[in-house]
Coordinates of C-alpha atoms in Angstrom, one line a residue:
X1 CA -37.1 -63.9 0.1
X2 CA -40.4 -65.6 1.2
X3 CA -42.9 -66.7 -1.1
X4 CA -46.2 -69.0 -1.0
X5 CA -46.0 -71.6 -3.4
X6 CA -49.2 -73.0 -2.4
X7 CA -50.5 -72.8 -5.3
X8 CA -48.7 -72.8 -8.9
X9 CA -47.7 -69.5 -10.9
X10 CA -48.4 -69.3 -14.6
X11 CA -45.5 -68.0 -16.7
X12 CA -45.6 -67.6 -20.1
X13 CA -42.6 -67.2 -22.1
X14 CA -42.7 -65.5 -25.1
X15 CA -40.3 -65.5 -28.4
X16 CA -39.9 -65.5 -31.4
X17 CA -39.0 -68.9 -33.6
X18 CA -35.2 -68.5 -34.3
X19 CA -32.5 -69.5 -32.6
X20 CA -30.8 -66.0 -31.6
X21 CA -29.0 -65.7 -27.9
X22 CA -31.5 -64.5 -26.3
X23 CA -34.3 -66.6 -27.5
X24 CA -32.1 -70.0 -26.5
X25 CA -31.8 -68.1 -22.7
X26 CA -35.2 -67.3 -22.7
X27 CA -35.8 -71.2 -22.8
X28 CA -33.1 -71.6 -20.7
X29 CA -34.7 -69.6 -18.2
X30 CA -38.0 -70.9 -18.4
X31 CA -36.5 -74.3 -17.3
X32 CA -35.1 -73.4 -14.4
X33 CA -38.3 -72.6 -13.1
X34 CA -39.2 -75.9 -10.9
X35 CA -42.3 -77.5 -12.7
X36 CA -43.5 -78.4 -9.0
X37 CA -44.3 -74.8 -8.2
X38 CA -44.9 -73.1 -11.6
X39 CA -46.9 -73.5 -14.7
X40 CA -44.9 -72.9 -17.6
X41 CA -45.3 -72.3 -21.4
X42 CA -44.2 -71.1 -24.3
X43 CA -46.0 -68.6 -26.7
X44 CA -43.8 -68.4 -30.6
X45 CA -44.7 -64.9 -32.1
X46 CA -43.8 -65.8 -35.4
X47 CA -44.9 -67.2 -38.9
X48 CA -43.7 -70.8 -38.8
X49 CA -42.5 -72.4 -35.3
X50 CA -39.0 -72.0 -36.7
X51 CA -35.4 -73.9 -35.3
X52 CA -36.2 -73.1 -31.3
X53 CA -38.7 -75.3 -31.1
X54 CA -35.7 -78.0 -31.3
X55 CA -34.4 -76.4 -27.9
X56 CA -37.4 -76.6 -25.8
X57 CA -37.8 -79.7 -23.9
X58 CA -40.4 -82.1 -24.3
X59 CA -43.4 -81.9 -22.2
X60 CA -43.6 -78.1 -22.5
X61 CA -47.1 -76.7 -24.2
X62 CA -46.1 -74.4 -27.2
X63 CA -48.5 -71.6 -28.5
X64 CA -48.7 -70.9 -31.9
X65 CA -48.8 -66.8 -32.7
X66 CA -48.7 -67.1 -36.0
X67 CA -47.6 -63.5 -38.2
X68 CA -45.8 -62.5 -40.7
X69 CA -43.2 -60.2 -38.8
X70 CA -44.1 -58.0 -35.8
X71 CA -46.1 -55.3 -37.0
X72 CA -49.1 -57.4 -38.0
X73 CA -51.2 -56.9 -35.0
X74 CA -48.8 -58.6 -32.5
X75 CA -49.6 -56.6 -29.6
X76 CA -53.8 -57.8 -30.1
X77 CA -52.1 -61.2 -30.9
X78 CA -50.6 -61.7 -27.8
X79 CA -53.5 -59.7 -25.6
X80 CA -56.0 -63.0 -27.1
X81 CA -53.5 -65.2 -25.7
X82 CA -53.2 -63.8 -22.3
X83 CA -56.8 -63.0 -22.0
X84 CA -57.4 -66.8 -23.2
X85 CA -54.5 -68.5 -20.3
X86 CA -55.1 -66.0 -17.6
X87 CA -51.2 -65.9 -16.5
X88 CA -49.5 -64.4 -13.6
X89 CA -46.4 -63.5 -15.6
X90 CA -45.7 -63.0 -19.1
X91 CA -42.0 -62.6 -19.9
X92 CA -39.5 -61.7 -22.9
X93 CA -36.6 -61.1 -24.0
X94 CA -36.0 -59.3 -27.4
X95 CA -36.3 -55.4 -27.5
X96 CA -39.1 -55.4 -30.0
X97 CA -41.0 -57.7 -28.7
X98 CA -40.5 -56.6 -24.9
X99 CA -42.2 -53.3 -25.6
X100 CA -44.9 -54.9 -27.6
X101 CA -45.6 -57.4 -24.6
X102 CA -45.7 -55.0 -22.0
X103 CA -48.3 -53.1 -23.9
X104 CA -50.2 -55.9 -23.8
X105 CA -49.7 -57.4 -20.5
X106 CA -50.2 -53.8 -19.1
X107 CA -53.7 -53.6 -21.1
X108 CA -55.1 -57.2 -19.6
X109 CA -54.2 -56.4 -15.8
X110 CA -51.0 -58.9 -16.2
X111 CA -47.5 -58.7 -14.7
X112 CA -44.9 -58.6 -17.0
X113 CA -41.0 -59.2 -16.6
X114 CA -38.6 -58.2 -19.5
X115 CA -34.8 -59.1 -20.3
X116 CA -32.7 -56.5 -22.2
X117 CA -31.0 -58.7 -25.0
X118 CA -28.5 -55.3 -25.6
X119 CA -27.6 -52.3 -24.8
X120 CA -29.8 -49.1 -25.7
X121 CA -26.3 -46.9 -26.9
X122 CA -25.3 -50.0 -29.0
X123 CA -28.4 -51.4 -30.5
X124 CA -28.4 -50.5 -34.3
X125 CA -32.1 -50.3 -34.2
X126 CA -33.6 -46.9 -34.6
X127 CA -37.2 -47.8 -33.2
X128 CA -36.0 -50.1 -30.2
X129 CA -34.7 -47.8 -28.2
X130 CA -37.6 -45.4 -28.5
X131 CA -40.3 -47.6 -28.0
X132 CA -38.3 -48.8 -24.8
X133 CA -38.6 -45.5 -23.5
X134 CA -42.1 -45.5 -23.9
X135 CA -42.8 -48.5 -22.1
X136 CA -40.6 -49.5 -19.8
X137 CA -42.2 -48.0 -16.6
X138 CA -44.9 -50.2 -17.2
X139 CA -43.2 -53.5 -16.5
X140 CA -43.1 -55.1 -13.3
X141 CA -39.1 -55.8 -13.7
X142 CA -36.8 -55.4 -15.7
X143 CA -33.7 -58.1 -16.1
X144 CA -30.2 -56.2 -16.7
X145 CA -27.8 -58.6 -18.3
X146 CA -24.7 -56.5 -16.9
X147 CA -24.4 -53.7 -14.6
X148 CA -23.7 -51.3 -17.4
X149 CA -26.9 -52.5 -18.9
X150 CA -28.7 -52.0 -15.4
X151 CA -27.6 -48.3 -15.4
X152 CA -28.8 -47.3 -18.4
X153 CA -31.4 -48.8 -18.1
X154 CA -32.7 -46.8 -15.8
X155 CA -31.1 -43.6 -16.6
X156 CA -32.7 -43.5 -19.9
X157 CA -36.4 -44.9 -18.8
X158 CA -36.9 -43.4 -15.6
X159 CA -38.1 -46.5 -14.2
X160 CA -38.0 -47.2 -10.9
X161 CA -34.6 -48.9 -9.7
X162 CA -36.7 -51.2 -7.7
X163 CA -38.0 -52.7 -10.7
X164 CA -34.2 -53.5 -12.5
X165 CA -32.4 -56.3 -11.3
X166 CA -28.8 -57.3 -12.8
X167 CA -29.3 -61.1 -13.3
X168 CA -25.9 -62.4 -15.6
X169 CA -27.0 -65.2 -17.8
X170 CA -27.8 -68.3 -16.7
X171 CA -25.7 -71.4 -17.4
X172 CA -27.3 -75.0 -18.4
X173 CA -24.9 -77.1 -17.5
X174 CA -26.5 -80.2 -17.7
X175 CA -27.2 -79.5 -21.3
X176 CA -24.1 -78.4 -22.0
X177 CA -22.5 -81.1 -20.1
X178 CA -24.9 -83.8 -22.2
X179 CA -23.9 -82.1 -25.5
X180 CA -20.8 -81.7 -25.3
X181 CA -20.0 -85.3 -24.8
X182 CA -20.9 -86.6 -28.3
X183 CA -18.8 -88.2 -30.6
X184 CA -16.4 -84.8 -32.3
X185 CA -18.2 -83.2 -35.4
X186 CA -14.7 -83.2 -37.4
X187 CA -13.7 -85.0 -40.3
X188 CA -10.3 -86.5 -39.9
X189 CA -8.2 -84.6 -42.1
X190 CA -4.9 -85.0 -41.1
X191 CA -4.0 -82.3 -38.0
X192 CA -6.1 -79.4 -37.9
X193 CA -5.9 -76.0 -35.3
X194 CA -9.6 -75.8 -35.2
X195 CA -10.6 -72.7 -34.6
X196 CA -15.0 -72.1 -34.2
X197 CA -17.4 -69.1 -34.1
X198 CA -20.6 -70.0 -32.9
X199 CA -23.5 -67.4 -33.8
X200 CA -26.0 -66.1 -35.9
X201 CA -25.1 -65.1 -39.6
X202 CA -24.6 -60.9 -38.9
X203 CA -22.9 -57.7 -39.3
X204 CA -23.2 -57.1 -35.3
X205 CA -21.5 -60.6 -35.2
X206 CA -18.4 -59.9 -37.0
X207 CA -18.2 -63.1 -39.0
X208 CA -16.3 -61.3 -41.9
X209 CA -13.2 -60.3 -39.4
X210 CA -13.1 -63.8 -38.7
X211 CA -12.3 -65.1 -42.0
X212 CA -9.9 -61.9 -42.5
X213 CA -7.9 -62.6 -39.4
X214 CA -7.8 -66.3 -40.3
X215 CA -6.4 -65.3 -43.7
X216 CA -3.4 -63.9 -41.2
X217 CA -2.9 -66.7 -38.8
X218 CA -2.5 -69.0 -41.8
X219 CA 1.0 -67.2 -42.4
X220 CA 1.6 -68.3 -38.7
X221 CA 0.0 -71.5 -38.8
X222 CA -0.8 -73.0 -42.1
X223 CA -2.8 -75.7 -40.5
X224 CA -5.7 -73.4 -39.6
X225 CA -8.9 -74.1 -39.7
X226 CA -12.2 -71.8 -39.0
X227 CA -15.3 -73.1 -38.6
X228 CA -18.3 -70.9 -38.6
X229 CA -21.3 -72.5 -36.5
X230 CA -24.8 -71.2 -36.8
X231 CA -27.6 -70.8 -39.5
X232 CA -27.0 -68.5 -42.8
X233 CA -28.9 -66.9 -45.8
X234 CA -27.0 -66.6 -48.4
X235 CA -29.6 -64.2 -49.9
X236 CA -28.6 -62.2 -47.2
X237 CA -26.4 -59.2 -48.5
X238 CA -23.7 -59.7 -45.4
X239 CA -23.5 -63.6 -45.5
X240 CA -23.2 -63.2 -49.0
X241 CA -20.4 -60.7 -48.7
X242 CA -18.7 -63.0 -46.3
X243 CA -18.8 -65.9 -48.8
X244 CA -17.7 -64.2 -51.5
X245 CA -15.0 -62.9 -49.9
X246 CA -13.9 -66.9 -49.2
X247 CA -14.6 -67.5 -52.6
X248 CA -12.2 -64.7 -53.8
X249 CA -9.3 -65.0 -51.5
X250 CA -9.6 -69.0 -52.0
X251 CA -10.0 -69.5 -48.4
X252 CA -12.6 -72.2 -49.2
X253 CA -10.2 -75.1 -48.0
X254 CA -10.1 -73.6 -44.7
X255 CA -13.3 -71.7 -44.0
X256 CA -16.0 -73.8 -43.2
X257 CA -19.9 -73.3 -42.6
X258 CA -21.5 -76.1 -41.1
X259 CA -25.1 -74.5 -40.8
X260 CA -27.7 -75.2 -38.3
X261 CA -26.0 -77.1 -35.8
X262 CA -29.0 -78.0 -32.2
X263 CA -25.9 -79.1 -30.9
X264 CA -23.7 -76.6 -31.2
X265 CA -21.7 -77.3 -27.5
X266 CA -19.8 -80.5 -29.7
X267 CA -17.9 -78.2 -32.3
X268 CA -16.6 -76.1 -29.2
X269 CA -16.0 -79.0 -27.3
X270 CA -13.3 -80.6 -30.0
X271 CA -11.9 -77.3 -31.1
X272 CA -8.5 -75.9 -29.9
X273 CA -10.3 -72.2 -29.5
X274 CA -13.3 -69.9 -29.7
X275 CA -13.1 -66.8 -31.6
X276 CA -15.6 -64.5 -31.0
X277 CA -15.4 -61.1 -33.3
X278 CA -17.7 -59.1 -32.5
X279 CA -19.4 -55.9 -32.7
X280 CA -21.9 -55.8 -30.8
X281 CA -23.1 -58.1 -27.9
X282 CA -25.2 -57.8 -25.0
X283 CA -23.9 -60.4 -22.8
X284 CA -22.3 -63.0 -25.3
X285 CA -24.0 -66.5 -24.6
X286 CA -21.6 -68.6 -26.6
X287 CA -18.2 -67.2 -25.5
X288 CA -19.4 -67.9 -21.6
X289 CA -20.4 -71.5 -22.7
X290 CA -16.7 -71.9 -24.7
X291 CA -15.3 -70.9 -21.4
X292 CA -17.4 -73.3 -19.5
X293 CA -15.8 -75.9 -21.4
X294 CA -12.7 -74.9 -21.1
X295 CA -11.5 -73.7 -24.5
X296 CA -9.1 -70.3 -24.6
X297 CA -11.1 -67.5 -26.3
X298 CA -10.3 -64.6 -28.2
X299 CA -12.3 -62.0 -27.7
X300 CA -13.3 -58.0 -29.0
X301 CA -13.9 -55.4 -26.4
X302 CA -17.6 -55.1 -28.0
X303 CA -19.2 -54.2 -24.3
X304 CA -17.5 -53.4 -20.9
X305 CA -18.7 -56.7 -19.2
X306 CA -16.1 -59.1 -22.0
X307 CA -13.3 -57.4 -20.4
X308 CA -14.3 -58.5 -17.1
X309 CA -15.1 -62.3 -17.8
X310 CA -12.3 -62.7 -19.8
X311 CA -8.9 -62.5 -18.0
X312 CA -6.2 -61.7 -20.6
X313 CA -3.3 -64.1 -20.8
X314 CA -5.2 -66.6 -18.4
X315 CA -8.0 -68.2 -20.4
X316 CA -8.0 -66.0 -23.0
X317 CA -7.5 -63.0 -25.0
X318 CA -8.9 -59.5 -25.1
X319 CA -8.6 -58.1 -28.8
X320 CA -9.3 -54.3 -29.9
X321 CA -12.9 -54.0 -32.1
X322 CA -12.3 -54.1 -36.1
X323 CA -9.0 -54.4 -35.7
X324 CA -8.4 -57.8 -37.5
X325 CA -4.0 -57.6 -37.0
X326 CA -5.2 -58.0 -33.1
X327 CA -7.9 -60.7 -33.8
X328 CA -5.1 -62.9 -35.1
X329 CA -2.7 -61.8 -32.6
X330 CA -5.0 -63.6 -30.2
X331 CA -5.7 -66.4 -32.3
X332 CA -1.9 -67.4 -32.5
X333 CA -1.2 -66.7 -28.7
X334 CA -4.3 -68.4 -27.2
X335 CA -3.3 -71.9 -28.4
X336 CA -1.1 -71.7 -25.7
X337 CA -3.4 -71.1 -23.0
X338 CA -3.6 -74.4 -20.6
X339 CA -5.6 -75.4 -17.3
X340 CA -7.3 -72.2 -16.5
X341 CA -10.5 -72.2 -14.4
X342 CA -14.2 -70.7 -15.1
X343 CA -13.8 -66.8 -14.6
X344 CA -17.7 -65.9 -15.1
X345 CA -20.0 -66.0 -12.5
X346 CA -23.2 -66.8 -13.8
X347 CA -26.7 -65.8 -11.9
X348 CA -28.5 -69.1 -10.1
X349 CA -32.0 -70.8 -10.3
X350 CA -32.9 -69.5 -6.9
X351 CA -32.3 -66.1 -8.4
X352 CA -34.6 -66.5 -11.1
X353 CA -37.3 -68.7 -9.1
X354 CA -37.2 -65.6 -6.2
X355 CA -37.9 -63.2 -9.2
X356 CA -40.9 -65.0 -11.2
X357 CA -42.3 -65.9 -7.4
X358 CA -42.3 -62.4 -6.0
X359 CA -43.3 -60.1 -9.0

C-alpha cells in the first residue's frame, strides 16, 4: 500500500487505566507505530491514571480524562480532547469505550479505528453488544482479533466489510525478550512443578478451576505448585470465593498470589507450564506470550481461534471448558512436552503502520 508520510499523523490512543489484555495491546500497538512518521499519544479515561501507566514507555505524552466510571459524560470528555489535539485518528480497544469514542470522533469530523477485545455472542455484557450495533458503521475500521471475530462482526453490524480487517495480536518481543531475562521470581523451596496463570482476577478468567484442578494434580504430583499472576480485590465477591476456597481445602501451601506483577514475562519464563482456564477470551494475550517463550500450555476451548494456535500433544494441550478432571489431565501430561516451535502467527508492524497510514 502507498502512503505519504510527508508529514506526521496524529494518533491518539485511548484506554482506560488498568492493566486488562487489551489495554497492554493497545500500548503495544501504539508502539509499533514509527515515532518518525506519526505523532502518538495516549488519552486515560479513567479516575486515577491507574497500573498501565507503568507499561507505556517513557517519552510518550499521557492525557488525563479523569471520571469516575464511563457514564459520567465520557463521550463530551473525550470530544474536548479531540477538539483540543486536532488528531487524524483516535483508536480503542474496549467494547464500552469503542462505541463511546466513535460517537465522539464521528461528532468532531475525526477518523476513528476500533479493536474488538471479544466476541459479541460471548461477551457477558448486556449493553456492549447493543451499543456496538449502533455504532459500528460509523467507524473508519474495525480491527478483528480472529476470523470468527471478523465475521460477526460484520454480520451483526452491517458494516461494510471494507472497513474490518482481521489483524491477530501483535507480539513485543523485545519486551518480552528484555523481561523475561531477569533474575526467576521463585523462592527456593526445595523442587517445585511450577505451574502460572497470568490474568486479571475474573469469572471470565477461570481462576477458580485452576486451583480445583491443582487440588487434582497434587494426587499426581505432590510437588505442585500454582501461582496465580495478576492484580486482585479481595472485596470482590469471585476473588473472594476463590480464596476462600484455598483457605478451606488448605491449599494455602501451594496456591499462591503474587499480585501486581509489571513484569509478569519472568514468572512464565521460570515456570515448567502455563495454565490458562478460561471462559471466555477474545484472543488470549498471555497464553500466545507463554508460547513465545516456550513453555507447554494447557488450554480450554473458550473461542475457536485457541484450538488453532495450540497444537495438542505438540506444545501443548487442549482441555474441554469447566471441566476441571480435563484441566488436570493437561496439567500432568504437558510437563512432558519438550523443544516445540512458535505455532501462532502474529500480525506485523507494517500491518498496523499500513492501517493507521491509510484510514
Amino acid at each position: 500500500m502507498i502512503y505519504n508520510m510527508c508529514t506526521k499523523r496524529k494518533v491518539l490512543f485511548f484506554l482506560p487505566s488498568d492493566t486488562g489484555g487489551a489495554q497492554r495491546m493497545t500500548v503495544t500497538i501504539a508502539k509499533l507505530l514509527p515515532l518518525e512518521q506519526f505523532e502518538v499519544k495516549f488519552v486515560i479515561v479513567h479516575r486515577s491514571l491507574g497500573t498501565i501507566v507503568k507499561f507505556i514507555p517513557k517519552g510518550y505524552e499521557i492525557i488525563h480524562i479523569p471520571v469516575h466510571n464511563i457514564y459520567c459524560a465520557a463521550t463530551l470528555r473525550m470530544m474536548c480532547v479531540i477538539r483540543r489535539e486536532k488528531p487524524d485518528v483516535v483508536f480503542s480497544s474496549l467494547l464500552y469505550l469503542n462505541a463511546r469514542l466513535i460517537i465522539a470522533a464521528k461528532l468532531c469530523g475525526c477518523k476513528s479505528v476500533v479493536r474488538n477485545n471479544i466476541d459479541l455472542s460471548r461477551t457477558l455484557s448486556k449493553t456492549a453488544p447493543v451499543l456496538v450495533k449502533m455504532t459500528y458503521r460509523w467507524a473508519d475500521g474495525v480491527i478483528a482479533q480472529q476470523e470468527e471475530m471478523h465475521d460477526e462482526i460484520i454480520a451483526y453490524t452491517g458494516i461494510s466489510k471494507e472497513k474490518v480487517v482481521t489483524l491477530h495480536n501483535p507480539l513485543d518481543v523485545e519486551d518480552i525478550d528484555k523481561k523475561s531475562s531477569v533474575a526467576s521470581p521463585f523462592i527456593d523451596e526445595g523442587p517445585q512443578v511450577k505451574y502460572v496463570w497470568v490474568g486479571r482476577f475474573s469469572y471470565e478468567k477461570g481462576q477458580d478451576l485452576a486451583v480445583k484442578a491443582l487440588q487434582l494434580v497434587i494426587n499426581t504430583i505432590p510437588n505442585a505448585h500454582l501461582y496465580l499472576v495478576g492484580e486482585y480485590d479481595r472485596n470482590d465477591d469471585y476473588c473472594k470465593s476463590v480464596f476462600d476456597y484455598v483457605e478451606k481445602h488448605c491449599l494455602t501451601d501451594v496456591v499462591h498470589f503474587t499480585g501486581f506483577d509489571t513484569n509478569p514475562y519472568r514468572w512464565v519464563k521460570n515456570c515448567d507450564c502455563y495454565v490458562m482456564p478460561s471462559r471466555l477470551e477474545g484472543l488470549p494475550n498471555s497464553l500466545i506470550d507463554a508460547m513465545y517463550i516456550g513453555k507447554p500450555v494447557v488450554a480450554t476451548k473458550c473461542i475457536p481461534v485457541v484450538e488453532r494456535i495450540v497444537k495438542d500433544g505438540y506444545n501443548g494441550y487442549l482441555v474441554d471448558n469447566e471441566d476441571v478432571e480435563s484441566i488436570a489431565n493437561g496439567m500432568i501430561k504437558a510437563l512432558q512436552l519438550k523443544n516445540f516451535s512458535m505455532t501462532y502467527n502474529p500480525a506485523s508492524k507494517e500491518d498496523f503502520i499500513n492501517l493507521f497510514a491509510s484510514i
